[in-house]
Every structure is written in C-alpha cells, then in structure tokens.
PDB file of C-alpha atoms in Angstrom:
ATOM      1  CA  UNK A   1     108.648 114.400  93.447  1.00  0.00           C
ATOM      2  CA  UNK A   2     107.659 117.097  96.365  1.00  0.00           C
ATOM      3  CA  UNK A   3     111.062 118.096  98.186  1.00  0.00           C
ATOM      4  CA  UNK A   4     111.995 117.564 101.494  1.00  0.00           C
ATOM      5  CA  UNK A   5     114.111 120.137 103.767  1.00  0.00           C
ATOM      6  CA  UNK A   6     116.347 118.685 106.383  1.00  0.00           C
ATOM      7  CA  UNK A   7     119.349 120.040 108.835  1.00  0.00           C
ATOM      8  CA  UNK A   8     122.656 119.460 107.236  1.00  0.00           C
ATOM      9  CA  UNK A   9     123.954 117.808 110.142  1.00  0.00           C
ATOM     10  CA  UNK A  10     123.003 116.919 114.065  1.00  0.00           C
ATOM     11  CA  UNK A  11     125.053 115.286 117.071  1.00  0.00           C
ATOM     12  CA  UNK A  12     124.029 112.934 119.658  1.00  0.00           C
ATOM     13  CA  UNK A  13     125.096 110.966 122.647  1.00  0.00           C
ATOM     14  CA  UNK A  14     125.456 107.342 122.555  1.00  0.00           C
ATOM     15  CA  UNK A  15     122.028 105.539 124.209  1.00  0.00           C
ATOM     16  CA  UNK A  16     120.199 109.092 124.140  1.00  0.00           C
ATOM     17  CA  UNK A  17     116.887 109.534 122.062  1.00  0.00           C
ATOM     18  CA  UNK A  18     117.748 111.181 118.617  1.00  0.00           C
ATOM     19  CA  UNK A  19     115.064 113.208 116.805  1.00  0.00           C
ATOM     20  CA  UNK A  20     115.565 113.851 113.023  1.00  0.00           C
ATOM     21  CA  UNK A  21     113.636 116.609 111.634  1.00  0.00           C
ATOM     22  CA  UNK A  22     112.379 116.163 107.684  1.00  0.00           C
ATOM     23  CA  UNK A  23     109.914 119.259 106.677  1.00  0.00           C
ATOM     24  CA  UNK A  24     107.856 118.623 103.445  1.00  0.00           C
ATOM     25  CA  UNK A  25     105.552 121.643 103.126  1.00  0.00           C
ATOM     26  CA  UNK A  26     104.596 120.905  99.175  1.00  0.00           C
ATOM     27  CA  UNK A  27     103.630 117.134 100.123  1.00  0.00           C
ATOM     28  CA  UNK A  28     100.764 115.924  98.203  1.00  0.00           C
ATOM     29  CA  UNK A  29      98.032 113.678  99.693  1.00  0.00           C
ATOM     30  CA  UNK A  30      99.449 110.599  97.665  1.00  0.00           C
ATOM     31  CA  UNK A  31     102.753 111.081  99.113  1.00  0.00           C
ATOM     32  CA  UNK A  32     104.397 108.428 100.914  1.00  0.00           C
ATOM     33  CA  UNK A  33     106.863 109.713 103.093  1.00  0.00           C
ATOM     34  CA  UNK A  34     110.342 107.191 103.371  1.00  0.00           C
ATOM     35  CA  UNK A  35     113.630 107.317 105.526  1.00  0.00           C
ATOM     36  CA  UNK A  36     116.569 105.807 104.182  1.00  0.00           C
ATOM     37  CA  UNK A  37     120.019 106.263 105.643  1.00  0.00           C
ATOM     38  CA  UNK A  38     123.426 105.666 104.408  1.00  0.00           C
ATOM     39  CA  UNK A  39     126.039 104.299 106.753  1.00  0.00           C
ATOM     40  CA  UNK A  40     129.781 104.669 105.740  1.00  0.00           C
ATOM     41  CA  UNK A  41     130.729 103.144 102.606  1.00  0.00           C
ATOM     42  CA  UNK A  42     127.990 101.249 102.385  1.00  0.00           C
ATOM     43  CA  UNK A  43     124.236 101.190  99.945  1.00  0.00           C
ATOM     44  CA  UNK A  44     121.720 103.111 101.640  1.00  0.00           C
ATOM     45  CA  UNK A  45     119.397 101.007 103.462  1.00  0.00           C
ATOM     46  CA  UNK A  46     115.500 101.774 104.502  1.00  0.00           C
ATOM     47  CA  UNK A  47     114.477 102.424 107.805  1.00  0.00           C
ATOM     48  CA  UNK A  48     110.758 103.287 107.875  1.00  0.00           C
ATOM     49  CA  UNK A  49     107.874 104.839 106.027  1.00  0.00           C
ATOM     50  CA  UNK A  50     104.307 105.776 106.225  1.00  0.00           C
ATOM     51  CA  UNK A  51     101.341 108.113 104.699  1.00  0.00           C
ATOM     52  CA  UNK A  52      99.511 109.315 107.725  1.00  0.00           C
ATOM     53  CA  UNK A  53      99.673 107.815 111.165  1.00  0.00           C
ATOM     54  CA  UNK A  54     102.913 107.381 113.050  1.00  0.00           C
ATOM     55  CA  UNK A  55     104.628 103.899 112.223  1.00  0.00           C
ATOM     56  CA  UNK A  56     106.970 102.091 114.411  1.00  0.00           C
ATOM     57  CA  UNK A  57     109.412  99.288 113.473  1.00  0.00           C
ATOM     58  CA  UNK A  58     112.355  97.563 114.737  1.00  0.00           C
ATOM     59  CA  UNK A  59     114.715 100.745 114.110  1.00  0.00           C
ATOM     60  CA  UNK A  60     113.263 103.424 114.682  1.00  0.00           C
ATOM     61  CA  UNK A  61     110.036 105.691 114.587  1.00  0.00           C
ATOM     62  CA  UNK A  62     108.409 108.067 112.164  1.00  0.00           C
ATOM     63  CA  UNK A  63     106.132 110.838 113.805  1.00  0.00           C
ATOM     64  CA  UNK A  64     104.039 112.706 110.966  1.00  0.00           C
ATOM     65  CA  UNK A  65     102.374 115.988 111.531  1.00  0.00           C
ATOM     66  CA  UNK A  66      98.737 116.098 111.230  1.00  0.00           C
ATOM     67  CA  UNK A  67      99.084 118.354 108.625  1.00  0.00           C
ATOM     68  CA  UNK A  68     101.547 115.950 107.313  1.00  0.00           C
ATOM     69  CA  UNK A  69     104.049 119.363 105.894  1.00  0.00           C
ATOM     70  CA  UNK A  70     106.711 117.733 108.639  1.00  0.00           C
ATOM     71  CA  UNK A  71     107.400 113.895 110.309  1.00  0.00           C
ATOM     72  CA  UNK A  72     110.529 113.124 112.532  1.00  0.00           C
ATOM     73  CA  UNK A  73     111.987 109.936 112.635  1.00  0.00           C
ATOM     74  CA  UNK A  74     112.937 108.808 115.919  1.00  0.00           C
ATOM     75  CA  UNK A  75     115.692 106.903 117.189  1.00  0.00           C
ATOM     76  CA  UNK A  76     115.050 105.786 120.832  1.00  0.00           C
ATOM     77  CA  UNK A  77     118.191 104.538 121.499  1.00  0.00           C
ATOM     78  CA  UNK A  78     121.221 105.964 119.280  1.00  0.00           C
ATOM     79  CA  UNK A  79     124.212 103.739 118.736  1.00  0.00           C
ATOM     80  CA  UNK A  80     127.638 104.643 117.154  1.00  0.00           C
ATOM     81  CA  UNK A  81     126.250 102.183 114.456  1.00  0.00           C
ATOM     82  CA  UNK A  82     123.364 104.711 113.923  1.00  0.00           C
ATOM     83  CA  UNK A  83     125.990 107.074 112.642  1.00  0.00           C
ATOM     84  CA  UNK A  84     125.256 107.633 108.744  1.00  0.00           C
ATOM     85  CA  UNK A  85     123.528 110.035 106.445  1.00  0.00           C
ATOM     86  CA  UNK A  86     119.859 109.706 106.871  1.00  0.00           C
ATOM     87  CA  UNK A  87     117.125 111.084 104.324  1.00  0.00           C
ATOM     88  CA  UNK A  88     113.862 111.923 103.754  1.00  0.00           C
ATOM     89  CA  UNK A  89     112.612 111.054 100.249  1.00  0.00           C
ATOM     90  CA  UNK A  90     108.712 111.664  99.334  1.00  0.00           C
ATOM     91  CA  UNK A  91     107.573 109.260  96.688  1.00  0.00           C
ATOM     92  CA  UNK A  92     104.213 109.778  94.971  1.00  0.00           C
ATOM     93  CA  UNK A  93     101.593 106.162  94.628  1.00  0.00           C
ATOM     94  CA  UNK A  94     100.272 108.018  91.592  1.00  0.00           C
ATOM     95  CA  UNK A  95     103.513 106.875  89.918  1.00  0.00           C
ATOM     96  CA  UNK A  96     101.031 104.003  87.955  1.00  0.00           C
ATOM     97  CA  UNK A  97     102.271 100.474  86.619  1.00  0.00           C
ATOM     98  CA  UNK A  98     103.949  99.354  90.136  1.00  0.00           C
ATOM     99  CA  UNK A  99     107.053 100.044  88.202  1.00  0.00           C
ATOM    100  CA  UNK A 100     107.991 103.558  87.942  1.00  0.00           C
ATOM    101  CA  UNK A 101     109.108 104.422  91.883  1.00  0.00           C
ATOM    102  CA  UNK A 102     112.687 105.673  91.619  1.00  0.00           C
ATOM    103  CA  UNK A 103     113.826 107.633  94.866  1.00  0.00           C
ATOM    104  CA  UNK A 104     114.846 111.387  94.359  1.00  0.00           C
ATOM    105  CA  UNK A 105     117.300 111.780  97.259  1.00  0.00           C
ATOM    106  CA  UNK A 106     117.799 115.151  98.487  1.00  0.00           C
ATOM    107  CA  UNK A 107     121.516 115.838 100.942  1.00  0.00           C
ATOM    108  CA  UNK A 108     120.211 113.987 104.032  1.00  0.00           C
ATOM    109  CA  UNK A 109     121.427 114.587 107.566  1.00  0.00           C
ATOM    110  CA  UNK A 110     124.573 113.909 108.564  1.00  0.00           C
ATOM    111  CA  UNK A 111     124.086 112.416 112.138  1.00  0.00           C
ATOM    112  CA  UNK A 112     127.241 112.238 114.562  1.00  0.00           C
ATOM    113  CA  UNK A 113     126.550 110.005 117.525  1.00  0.00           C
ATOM    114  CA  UNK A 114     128.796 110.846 120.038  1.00  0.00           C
ATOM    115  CA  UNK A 115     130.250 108.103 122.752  1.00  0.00           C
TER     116      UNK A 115
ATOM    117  CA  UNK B   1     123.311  91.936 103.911  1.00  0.00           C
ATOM    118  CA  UNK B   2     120.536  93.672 101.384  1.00  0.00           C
ATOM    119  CA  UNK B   3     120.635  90.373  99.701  1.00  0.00           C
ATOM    120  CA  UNK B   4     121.778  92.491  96.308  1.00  0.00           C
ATOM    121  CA  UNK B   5     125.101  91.696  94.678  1.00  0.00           C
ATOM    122  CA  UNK B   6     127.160  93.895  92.799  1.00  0.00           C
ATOM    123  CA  UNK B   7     130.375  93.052  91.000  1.00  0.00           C
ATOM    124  CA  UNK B   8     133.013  94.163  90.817  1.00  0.00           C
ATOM    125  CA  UNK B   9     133.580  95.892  94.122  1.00  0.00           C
ATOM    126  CA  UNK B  10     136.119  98.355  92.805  1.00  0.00           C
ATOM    127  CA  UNK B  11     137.135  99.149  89.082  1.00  0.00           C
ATOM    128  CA  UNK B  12     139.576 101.209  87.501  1.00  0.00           C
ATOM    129  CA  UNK B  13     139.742 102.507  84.076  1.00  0.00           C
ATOM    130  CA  UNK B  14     141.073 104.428  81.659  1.00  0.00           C
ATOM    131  CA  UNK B  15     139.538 107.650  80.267  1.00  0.00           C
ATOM    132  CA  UNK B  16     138.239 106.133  76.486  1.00  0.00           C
ATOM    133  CA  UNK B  17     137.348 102.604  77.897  1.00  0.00           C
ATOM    134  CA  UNK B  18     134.119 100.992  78.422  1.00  0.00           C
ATOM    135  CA  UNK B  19     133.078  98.803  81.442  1.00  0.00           C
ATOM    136  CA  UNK B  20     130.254  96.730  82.771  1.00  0.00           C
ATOM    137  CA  UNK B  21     128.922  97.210  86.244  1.00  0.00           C
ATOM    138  CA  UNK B  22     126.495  93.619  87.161  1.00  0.00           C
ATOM    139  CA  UNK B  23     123.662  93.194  89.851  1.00  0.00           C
ATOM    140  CA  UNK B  24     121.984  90.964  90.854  1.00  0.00           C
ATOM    141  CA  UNK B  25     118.227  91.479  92.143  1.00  0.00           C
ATOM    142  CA  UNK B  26     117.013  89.914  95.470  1.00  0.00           C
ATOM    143  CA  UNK B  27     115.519  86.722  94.605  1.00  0.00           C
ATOM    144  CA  UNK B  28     111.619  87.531  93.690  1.00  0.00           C
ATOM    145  CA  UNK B  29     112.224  90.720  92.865  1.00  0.00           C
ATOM    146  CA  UNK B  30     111.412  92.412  89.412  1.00  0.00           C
ATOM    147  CA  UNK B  31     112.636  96.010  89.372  1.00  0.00           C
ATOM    148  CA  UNK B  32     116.020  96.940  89.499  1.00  0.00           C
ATOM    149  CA  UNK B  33     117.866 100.681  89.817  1.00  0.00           C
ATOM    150  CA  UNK B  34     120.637 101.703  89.037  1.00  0.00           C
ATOM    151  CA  UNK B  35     121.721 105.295  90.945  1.00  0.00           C
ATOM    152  CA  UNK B  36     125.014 107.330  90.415  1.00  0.00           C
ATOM    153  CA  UNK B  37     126.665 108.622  94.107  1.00  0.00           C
ATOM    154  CA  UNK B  38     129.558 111.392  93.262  1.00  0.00           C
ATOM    155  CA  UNK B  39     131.024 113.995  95.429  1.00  0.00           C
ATOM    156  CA  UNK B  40     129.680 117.168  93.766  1.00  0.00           C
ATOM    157  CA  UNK B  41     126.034 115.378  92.962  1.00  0.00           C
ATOM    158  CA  UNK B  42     124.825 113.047  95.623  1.00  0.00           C
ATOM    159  CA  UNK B  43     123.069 110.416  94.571  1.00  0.00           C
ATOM    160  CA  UNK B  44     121.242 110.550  91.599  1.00  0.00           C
ATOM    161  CA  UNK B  45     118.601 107.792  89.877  1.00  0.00           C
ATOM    162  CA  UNK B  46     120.000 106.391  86.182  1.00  0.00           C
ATOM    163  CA  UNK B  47     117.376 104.349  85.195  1.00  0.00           C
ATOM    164  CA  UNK B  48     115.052 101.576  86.398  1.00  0.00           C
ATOM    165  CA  UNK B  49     114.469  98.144  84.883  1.00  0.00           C
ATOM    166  CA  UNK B  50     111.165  95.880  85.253  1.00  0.00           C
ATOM    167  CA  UNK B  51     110.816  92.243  84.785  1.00  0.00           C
ATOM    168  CA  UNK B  52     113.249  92.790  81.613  1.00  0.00           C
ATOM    169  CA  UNK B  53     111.678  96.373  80.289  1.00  0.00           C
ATOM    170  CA  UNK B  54     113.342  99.732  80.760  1.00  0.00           C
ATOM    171  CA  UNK B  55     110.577 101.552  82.740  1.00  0.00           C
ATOM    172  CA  UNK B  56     111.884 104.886  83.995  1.00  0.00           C
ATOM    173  CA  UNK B  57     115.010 106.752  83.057  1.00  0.00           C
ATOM    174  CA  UNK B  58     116.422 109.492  85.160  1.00  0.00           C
ATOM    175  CA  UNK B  59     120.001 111.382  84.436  1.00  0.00           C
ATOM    176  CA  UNK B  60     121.394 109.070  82.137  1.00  0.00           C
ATOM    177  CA  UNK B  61     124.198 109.656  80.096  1.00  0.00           C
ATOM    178  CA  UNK B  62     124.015 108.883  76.292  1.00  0.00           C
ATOM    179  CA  UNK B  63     127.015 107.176  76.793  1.00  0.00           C
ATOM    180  CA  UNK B  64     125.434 104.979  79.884  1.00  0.00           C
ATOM    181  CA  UNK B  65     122.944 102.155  79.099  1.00  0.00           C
ATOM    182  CA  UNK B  66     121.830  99.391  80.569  1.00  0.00           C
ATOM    183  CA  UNK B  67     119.388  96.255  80.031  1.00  0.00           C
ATOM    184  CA  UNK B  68     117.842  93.430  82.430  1.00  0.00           C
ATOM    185  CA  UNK B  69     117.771  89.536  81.690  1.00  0.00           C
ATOM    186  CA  UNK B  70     115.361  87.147  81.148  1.00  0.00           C
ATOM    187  CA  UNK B  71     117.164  86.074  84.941  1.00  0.00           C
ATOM    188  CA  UNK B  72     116.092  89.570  85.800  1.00  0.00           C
ATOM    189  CA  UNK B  73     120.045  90.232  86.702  1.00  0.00           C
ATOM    190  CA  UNK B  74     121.146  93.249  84.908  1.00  0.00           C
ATOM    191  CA  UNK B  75     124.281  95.126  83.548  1.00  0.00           C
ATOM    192  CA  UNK B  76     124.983  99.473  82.829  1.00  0.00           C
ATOM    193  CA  UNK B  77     127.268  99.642  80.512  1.00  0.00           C
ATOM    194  CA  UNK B  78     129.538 102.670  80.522  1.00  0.00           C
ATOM    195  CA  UNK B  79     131.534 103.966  77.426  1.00  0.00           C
ATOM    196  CA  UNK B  80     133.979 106.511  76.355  1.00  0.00           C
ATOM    197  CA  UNK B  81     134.662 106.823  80.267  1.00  0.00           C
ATOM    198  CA  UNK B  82     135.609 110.466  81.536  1.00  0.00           C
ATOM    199  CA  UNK B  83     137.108 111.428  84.914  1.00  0.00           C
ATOM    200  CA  UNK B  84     133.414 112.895  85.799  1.00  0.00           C
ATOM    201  CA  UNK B  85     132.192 109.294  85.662  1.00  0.00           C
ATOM    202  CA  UNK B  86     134.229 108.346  88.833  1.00  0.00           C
ATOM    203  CA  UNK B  87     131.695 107.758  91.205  1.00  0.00           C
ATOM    204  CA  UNK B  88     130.045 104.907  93.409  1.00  0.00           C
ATOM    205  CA  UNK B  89     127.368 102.995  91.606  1.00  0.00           C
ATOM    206  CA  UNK B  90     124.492 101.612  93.530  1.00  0.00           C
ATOM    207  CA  UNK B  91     121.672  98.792  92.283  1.00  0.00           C
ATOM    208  CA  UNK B  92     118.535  98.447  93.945  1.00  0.00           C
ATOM    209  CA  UNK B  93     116.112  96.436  93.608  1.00  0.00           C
ATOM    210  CA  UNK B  94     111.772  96.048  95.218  1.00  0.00           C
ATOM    211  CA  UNK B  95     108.924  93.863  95.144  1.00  0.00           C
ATOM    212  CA  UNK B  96     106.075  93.935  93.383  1.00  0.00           C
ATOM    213  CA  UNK B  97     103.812  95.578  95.850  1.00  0.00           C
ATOM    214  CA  UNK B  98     101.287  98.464  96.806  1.00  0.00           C
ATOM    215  CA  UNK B  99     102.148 101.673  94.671  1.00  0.00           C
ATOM    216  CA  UNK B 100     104.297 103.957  96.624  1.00  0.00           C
ATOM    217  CA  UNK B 101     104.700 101.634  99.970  1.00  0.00           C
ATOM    218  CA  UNK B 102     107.672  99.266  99.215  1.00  0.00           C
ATOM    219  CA  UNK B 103     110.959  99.700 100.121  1.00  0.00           C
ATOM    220  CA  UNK B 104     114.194  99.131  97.797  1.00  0.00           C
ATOM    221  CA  UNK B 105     117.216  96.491  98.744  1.00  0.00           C
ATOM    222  CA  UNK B 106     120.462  98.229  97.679  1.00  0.00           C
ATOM    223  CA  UNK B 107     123.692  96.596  97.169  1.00  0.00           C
ATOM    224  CA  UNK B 108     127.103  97.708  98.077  1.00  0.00           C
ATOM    225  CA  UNK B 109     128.149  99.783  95.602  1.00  0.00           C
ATOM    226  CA  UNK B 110     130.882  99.696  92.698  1.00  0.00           C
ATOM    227  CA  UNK B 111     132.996 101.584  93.015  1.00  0.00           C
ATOM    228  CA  UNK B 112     134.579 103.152  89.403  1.00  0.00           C
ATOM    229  CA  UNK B 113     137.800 105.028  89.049  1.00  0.00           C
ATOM    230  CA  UNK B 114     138.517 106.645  85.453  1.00  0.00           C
ATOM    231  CA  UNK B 115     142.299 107.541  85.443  1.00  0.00           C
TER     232      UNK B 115
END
C-alpha cells in the first residue's frame, strides 16, 4: 500500500471549521483514498472516502487534489466529540477476489478540539 | 454502535497461557480482521478471514492463529502469551462490495493484559 504523510497533531476551537491535511505523493491511479479516526478507547470508525472528486457525507468532507498526491478532510463544524486520532489509509482496488482489503494504518493525527 | 461484538472486553493472563479473543461480524457480512493496537506499534493488520477461508495474513505471530465459522463468527487464538502481546485487539468486519470502496465496521476492542 502507497503511504500517506500526515501532521502528528493539530488543535481547534469548538464549532470552528477543521482542515486535516493527508499528503500521498506515491498514490497510484487505483488508489482509493479512506479516513478513519479513532476516538478514545474506542475501534476506529470510518468517516469518508473517495478516488477522484470531492465526496461529502454526514461527517465530514474529503477535498482531493487534482493531482490527487494530497486530499483534506474537512470538518465544518468541530465538536469536542470530534476529538480522536484521525488517518489517512490508501487502499489499492487491484487487491482482486473482493477479499484481500486489509487497512495499513500509518500514526494518524492527533486532533485536540479546544472548548 | 459498529454493530461488531467482541468478547471479552478485558482479559488478563499469565505469561505461558493461551486465550481466545471472539467476534462477531455485522450481520451480512463475510470478511472479518483481526488488527493488533500496542503502544510502541500502532495498529497493525493480523490476518483477514472470508466467508470461512483465511484470505490475507499480515504480522502474525506463529504463536497467533485464528479461523472463521460456518456462522462466519470467528476466534484468534493466542498461545505461549508474552508481556509484548499486551495490546488492544480490534475485529473488523465489510461487505461484499466494489473492490477498494467499502468501508470496515470495527468493534470495541479486547483488551489483553499478560502479567
């Protein structure tokens, strides 16, 4: 799997937008890119993913470069509950037999949202 | 709620012993994962089970195995537990779906303490 390069850690304000950086400059054109994030002692949990356009859904956002080496998700709205590690995994469709798609998780961001 | 179970919650051991971590899949799904989370090594991919047939294995252990039933539930078993083996342990699980697009469901974690 291509690797990912995020910050270690970032800080926000409660109910301010929250951009999360994810830079992916070996990504291959049958690379999906995937958030997942990983609240306090809990399973990590998805939050969005896409190939080429920008995706929205009920959490959050994912903006991906047109050269697709970078993507951002976006949090419009951070919460204190937003608070977790979040990362950026690549996973690659050429993985054949709809079977083999383990996720190779790298150290995530560590996001601090501040009341 | 992921819709994953894991049991037990918590377990401690014994260095020497052998234990049995269970999950339980989201109902329809076919592939389980099973993925390590320790201090020093983040969260690593063990090995992944579909519909009952081991179909990718990651850093596994010798000493770690693991099968799914015909109920598509499954069980790692640990053995000859060491201190290094104290770590969270996380199931997934994902639908049958578009190579490279679907998300995994992960349960809470079991947590394992080797004493």
């Amino acid at each position: 799997d291509a690797k990912t390069t995020q910050p270690n850690s970032m800080e926000s304000n409660e109910e301010e937008p929250v951009h999360l950086p994810c830079n992916h400059s070996t990504i291959s054109g049958t690379d999906y890119i995937h958030w997942y994030r990983q609240l306090p002692s809990q399973g990590p949990e998805y939050v969005i993913h896409g190939l080429t356009s920008n995706v929205n859904n009920r959490m959050a956002s994912l903006a991906i470069a047109e050269d697709r080496k970078s993507s951002t998700l976006i949090l419009h709205r951070a919460t204190l509950r937003d608070a977790a590690v979040y990362y950026c995994i690549l996973r690659d469709v050429r993985n054949s037999g709809g079977s083999n798609y383990k996720l190779t998780f790298g150290k995530g961001t560590l996001l601090t949202v501040n009341p | 709620d992921s819709g994953v179970t894991q049991t037990p919650k918590h377990l401690i051991t014994a260095t020497g012993q052998r234990v049995t971590l269970r999950c339980s899949p989201r109902s329809g799904d076919l592939s389980v994962y099973w993925y390590q989370q320790s201090l020093d090594q983040g969260l690593q991919f063990l090995i992944q089970y579909y519909n009952g047939e081991e179909r990718a294995k990651g850093n596994i252990l010798e000493r770690f195995s693991a099968q799914q039933f015909p109920d598509l539930h499954s069980e790692l078993n640990l053995s000859s537990l060491e201190l290094g083996d104290s770590a969270l342990y996380f199931c997934a699980s994902s639908e049958p779906g578009l190579a490279g697009s679907y998300e995994q469901y992960f349960g809470p974690g079991t947590r394992l303490t080797v004493t």
